[in-house]
Short mmCIF file of C-alpha atoms in Angstrom, two decimals:
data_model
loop_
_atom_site.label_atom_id
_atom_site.label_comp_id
_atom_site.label_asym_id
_atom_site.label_seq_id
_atom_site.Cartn_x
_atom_site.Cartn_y
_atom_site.Cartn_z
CA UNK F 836 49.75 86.64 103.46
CA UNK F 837 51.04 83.14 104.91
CA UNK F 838 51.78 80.48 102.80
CA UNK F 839 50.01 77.08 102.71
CA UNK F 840 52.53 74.58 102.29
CA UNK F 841 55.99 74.04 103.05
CA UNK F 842 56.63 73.28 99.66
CA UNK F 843 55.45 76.36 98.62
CA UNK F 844 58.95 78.30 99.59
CA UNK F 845 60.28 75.54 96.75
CA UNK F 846 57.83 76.38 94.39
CA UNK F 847 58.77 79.94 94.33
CA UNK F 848 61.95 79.13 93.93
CA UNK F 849 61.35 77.30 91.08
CA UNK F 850 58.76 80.03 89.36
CA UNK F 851 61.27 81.88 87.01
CA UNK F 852 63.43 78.30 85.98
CA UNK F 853 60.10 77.20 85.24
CA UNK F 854 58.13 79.77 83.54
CA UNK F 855 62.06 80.21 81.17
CA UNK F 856 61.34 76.47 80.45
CA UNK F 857 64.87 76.42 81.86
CA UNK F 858 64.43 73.74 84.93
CA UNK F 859 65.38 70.13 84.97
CA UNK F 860 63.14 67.46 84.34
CA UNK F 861 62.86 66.62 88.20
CA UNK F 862 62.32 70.09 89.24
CA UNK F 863 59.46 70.29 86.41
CA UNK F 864 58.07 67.16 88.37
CA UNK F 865 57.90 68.98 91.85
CA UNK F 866 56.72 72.34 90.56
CA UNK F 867 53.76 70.73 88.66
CA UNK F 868 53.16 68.24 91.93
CA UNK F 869 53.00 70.92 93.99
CA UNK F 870 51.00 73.52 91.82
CA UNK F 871 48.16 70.78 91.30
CA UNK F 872 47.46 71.05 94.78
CA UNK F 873 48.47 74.27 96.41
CA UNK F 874 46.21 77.32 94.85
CA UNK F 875 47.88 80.18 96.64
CA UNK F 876 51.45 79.09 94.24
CA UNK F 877 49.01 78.55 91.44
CA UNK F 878 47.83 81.75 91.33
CA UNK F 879 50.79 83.48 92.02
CA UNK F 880 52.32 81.49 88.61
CA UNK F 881 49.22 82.56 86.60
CA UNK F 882 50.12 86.04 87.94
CA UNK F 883 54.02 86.19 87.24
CA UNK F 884 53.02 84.89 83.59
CA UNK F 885 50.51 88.14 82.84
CA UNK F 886 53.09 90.05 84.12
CA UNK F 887 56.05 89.14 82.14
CA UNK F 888 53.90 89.71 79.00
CA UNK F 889 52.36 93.04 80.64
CA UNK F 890 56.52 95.09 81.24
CA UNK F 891 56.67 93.53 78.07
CA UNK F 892 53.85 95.37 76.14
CA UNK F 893 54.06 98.19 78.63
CA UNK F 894 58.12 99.07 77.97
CA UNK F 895 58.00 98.67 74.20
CA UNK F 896 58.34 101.86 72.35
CA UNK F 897 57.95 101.64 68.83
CA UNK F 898 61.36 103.53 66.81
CA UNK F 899 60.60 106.97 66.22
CA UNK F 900 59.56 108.17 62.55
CA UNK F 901 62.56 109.19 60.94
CA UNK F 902 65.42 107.46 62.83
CA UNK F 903 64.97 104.25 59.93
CA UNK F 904 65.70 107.10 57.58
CA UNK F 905 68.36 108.32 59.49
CA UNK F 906 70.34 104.77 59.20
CA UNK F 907 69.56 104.43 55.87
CA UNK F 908 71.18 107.59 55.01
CA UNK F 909 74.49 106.25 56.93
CA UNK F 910 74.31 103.40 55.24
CA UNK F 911 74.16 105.38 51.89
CA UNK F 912 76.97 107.80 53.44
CA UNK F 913 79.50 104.74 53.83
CA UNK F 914 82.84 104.90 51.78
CA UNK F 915 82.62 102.59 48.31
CA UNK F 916 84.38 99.55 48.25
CA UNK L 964 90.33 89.95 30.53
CA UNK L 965 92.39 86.79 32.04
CA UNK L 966 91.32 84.27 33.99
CA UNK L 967 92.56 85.61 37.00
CA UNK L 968 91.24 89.47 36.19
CA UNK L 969 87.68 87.46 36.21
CA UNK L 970 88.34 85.27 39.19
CA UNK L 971 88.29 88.68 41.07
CA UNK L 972 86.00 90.70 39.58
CA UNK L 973 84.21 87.62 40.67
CA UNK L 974 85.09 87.89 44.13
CA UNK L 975 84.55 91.71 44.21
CA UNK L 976 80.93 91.31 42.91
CA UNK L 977 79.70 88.63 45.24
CA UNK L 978 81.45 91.01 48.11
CA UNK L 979 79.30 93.60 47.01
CA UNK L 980 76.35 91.06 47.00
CA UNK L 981 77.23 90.14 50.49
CA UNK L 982 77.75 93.69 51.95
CA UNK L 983 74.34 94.58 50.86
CA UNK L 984 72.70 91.80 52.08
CA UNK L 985 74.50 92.49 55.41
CA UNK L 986 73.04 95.44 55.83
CA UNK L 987 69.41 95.45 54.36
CA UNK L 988 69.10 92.55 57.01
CA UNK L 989 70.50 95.04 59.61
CA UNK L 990 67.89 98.06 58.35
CA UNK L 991 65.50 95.10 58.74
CA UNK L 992 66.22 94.92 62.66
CA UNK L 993 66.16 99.01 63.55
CA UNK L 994 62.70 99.10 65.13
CA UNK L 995 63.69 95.50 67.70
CA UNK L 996 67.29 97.09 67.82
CA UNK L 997 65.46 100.97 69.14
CA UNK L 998 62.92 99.07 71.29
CA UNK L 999 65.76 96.87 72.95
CA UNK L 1000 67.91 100.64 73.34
CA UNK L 1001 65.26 102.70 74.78
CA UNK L 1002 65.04 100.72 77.39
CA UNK L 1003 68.71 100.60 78.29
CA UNK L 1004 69.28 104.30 77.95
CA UNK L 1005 66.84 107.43 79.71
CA UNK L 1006 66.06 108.65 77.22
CA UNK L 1007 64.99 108.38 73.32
CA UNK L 1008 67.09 110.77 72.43
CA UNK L 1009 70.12 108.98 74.07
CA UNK L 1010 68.46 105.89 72.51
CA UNK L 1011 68.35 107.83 69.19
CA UNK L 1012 71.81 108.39 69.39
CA UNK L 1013 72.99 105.01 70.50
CA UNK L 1014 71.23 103.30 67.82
CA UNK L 1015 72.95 105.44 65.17
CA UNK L 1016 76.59 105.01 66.64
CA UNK L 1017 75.62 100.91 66.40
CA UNK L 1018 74.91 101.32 62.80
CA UNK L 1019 77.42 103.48 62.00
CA UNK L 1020 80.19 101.08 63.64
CA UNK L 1021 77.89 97.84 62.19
CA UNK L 1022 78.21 99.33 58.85
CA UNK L 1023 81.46 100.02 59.25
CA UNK L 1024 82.96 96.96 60.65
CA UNK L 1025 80.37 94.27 58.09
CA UNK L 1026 83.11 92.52 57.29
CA UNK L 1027 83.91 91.11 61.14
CA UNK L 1028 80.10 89.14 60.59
CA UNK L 1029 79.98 85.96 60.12
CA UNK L 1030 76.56 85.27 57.49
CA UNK L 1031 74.88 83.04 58.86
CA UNK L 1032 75.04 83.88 63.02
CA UNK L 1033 72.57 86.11 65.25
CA UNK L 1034 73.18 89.24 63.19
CA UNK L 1035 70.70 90.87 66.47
CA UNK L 1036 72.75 89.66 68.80
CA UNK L 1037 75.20 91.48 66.74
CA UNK L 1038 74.02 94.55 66.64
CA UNK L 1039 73.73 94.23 70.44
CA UNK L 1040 77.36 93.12 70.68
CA UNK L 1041 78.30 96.68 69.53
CA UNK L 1042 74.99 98.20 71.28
CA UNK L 1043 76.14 97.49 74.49
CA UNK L 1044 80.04 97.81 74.05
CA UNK L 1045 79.02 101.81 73.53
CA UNK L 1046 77.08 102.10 75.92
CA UNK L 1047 79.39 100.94 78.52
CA UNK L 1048 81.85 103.60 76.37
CA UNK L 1049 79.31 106.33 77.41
CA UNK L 1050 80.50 106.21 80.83
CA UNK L 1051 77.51 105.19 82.37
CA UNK L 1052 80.43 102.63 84.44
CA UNK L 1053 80.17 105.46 86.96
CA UNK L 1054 76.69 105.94 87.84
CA UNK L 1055 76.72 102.68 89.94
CA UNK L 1056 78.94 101.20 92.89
CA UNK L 1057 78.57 97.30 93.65
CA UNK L 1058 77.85 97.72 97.42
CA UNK L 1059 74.61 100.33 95.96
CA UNK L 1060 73.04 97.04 94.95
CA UNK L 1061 69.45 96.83 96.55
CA UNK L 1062 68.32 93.82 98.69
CA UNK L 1063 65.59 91.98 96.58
CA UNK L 1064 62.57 89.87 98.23
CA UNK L 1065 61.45 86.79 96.83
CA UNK L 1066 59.38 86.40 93.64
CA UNK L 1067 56.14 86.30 95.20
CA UNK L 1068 56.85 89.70 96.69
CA UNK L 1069 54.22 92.08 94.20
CA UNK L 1070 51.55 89.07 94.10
CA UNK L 1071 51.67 89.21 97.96
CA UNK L 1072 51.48 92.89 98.42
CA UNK L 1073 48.69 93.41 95.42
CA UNK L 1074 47.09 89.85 97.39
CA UNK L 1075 47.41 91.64 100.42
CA UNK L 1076 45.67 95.08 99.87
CA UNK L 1077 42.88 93.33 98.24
CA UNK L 1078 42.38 90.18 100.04
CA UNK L 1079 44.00 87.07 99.17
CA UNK L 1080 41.03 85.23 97.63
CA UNK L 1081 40.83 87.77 95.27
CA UNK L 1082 44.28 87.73 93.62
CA UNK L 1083 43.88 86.76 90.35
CA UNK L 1084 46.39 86.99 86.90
CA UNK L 1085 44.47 90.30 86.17
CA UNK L 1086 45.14 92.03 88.73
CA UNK L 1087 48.22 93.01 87.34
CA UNK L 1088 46.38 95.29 84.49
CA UNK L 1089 44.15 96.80 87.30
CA UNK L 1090 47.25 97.38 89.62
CA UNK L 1091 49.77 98.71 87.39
CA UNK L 1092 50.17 101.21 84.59
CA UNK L 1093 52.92 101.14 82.14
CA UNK L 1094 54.02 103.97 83.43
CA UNK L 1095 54.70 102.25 86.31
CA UNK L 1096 56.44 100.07 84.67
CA UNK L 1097 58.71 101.72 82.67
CA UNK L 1098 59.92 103.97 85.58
CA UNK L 1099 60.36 100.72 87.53
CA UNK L 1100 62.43 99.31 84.93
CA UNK L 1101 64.54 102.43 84.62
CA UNK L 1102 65.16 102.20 88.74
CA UNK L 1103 66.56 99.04 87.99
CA UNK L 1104 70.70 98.79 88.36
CA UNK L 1105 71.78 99.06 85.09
CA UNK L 1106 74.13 95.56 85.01
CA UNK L 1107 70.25 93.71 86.11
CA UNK L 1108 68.26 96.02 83.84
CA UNK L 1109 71.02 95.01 80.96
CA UNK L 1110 69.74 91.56 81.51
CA UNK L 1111 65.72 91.86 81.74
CA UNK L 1112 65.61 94.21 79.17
CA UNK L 1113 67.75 91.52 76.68
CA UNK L 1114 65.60 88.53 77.86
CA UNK L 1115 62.09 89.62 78.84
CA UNK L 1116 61.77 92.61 76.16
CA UNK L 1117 64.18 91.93 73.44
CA UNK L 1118 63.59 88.03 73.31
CA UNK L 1119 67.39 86.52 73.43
CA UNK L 1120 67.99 83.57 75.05
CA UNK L 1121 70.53 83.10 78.26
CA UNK L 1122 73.05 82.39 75.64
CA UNK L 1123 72.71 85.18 73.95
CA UNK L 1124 72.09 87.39 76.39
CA UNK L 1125 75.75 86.37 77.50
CA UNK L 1126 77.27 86.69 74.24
CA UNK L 1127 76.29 89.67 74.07
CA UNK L 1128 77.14 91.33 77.38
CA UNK L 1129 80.03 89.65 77.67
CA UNK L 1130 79.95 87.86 80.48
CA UNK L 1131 79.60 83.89 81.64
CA UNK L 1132 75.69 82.52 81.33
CA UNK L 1133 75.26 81.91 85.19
CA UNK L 1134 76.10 85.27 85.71
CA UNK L 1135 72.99 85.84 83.25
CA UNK L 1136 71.32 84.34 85.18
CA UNK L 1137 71.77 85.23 88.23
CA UNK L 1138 71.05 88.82 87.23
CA UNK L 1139 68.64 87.99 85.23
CA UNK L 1140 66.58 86.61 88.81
CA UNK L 1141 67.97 89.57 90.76
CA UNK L 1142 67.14 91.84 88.17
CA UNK L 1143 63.47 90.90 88.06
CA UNK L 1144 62.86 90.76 91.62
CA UNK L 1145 64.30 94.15 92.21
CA UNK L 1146 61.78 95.27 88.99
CA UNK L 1147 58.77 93.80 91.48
CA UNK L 1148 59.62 95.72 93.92
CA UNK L 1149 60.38 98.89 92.42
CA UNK L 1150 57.08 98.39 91.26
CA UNK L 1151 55.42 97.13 94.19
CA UNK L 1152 56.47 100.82 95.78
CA UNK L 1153 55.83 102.87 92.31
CA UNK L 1154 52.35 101.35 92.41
CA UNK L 1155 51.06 100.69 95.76
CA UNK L 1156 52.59 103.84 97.68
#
């Protein structure tokens, strides 16, 4: 798929500083300006956003039963003072 | 008892206090310290194990904390110290290192097989299991995978993130960009093969 814009090559540079809240105020300035009109970069933002929270939910694994146990039990197990 | 017998029994009770503090707060952070693990490791019984050798060592070494600082990022000091111990140093060379595309790459491929007025932030449910995901993540080079997993699964800043692997915070993050490029397109061939 071809892009719209040349400042759309930018933009994706700018999608991980931006979605980390980690660009500069300027570069927040030319992301924004250039998302307000360009929907192909839009979309591909609202996109990168679900899927940052979707590995998230997707690769968590709650602890298995019995491991908390387990580390409470070395805990217990330590030498006294 | 004198003055000074009290001054220490003093001193050896509010040790105590502080010990077991120390590590009820540490108990506190097994389940974000075995989610963070799993996903480092292959497998939960390696992840199991790894978990068990940080609190053992934690435990042990209580005194090194300073109250007060990221006791998680910690924990993930030591974490990550043993794992690097467990020889897993071998299982990558730097030249293996995959060529990434850019960050558009998945939305352009999922855009692509369906038509590019139809991309849309849901797609990604439709498109992807978790499956997919967490053998993508695993296909990941361990030194990027290090990174994603610390920042996009177990929540720590940049700063942290470098803390904790030891290692200066552009480096972070230029692994951290690598890293989750590499996941897109590990996942971009898991899912639309």
């Amino acid at each position: 798929m071809t892009q719209h814009d040349p400042g759309c090559e930018k933009c994706e540079e700018l999608l991980q500083g931006y979605l980390d809240r980690d660009l500069a105020p300027d570069e927040v300035v030319v992301a924004e300006g250039h998302l307000d009109r360009c929907d192909y970069c839009r979309r591909r933002y609202r996109f990168e956003e679900r899927l940052r929270r979707y590995i998230r939910l997707s690769a968590t694994e709650r602890m298995p039963a019995g491991l908390l146990q387990k580390l409470t039990e070395l805990r217990d197990g330590r030498p006294a003072l | 008892m004198s003055e000074a017998e009290a001054a220490d029994a003093r001193r050896i009770a509010a040790e105590a206090r502080g010990r077991v503090r120390f590590e009820e707060e540490a108990l506190d952070l097994a389940d974000q310290v075995y989610r963070v693990a799993r996903r480092l490791v292959g497998s939960r019984e390696e992840a199991e194990e790894l978990v068990q050798e940080t609190y053992i060592r934690a435990f042990r070494s209580w005194s090194s904390f300073t109250p007060g600082t990221n006791l998680r990022a910690w924990l993930f000091r030591i974490l990550t110290n043993l794992n690097v111990d467990r020889g897993r140093k071998i299982q990558r060379t730097p030249d293996m290192q995959p060529l990434e595309e850019g960050d558009y790459f998945l939305a352009n491929k999922i855009a692509a097989a369906e038509g590019e007025q139809v991309l849309d932030q849901e797609r990604v449910v439709e498109k992807l299991s978790q499956d997919n995901v967490v053998s993508a993540l695993s296909e990941v080079p361990h030194d990027f995978r290090d990174v994603v997993v610390l920042v996009d699964i177990g929540d720590f800043s940049y700063a942290d993130a470098a803390q904790i692997l030891d290692v200066p915070i552009g480096t972070v993050m230029s692994r951290l960009h690598r890293g989750r490029r590499i996941l897109k397109q590990k996942l971009a061939e898991e899912s639309l093969a």
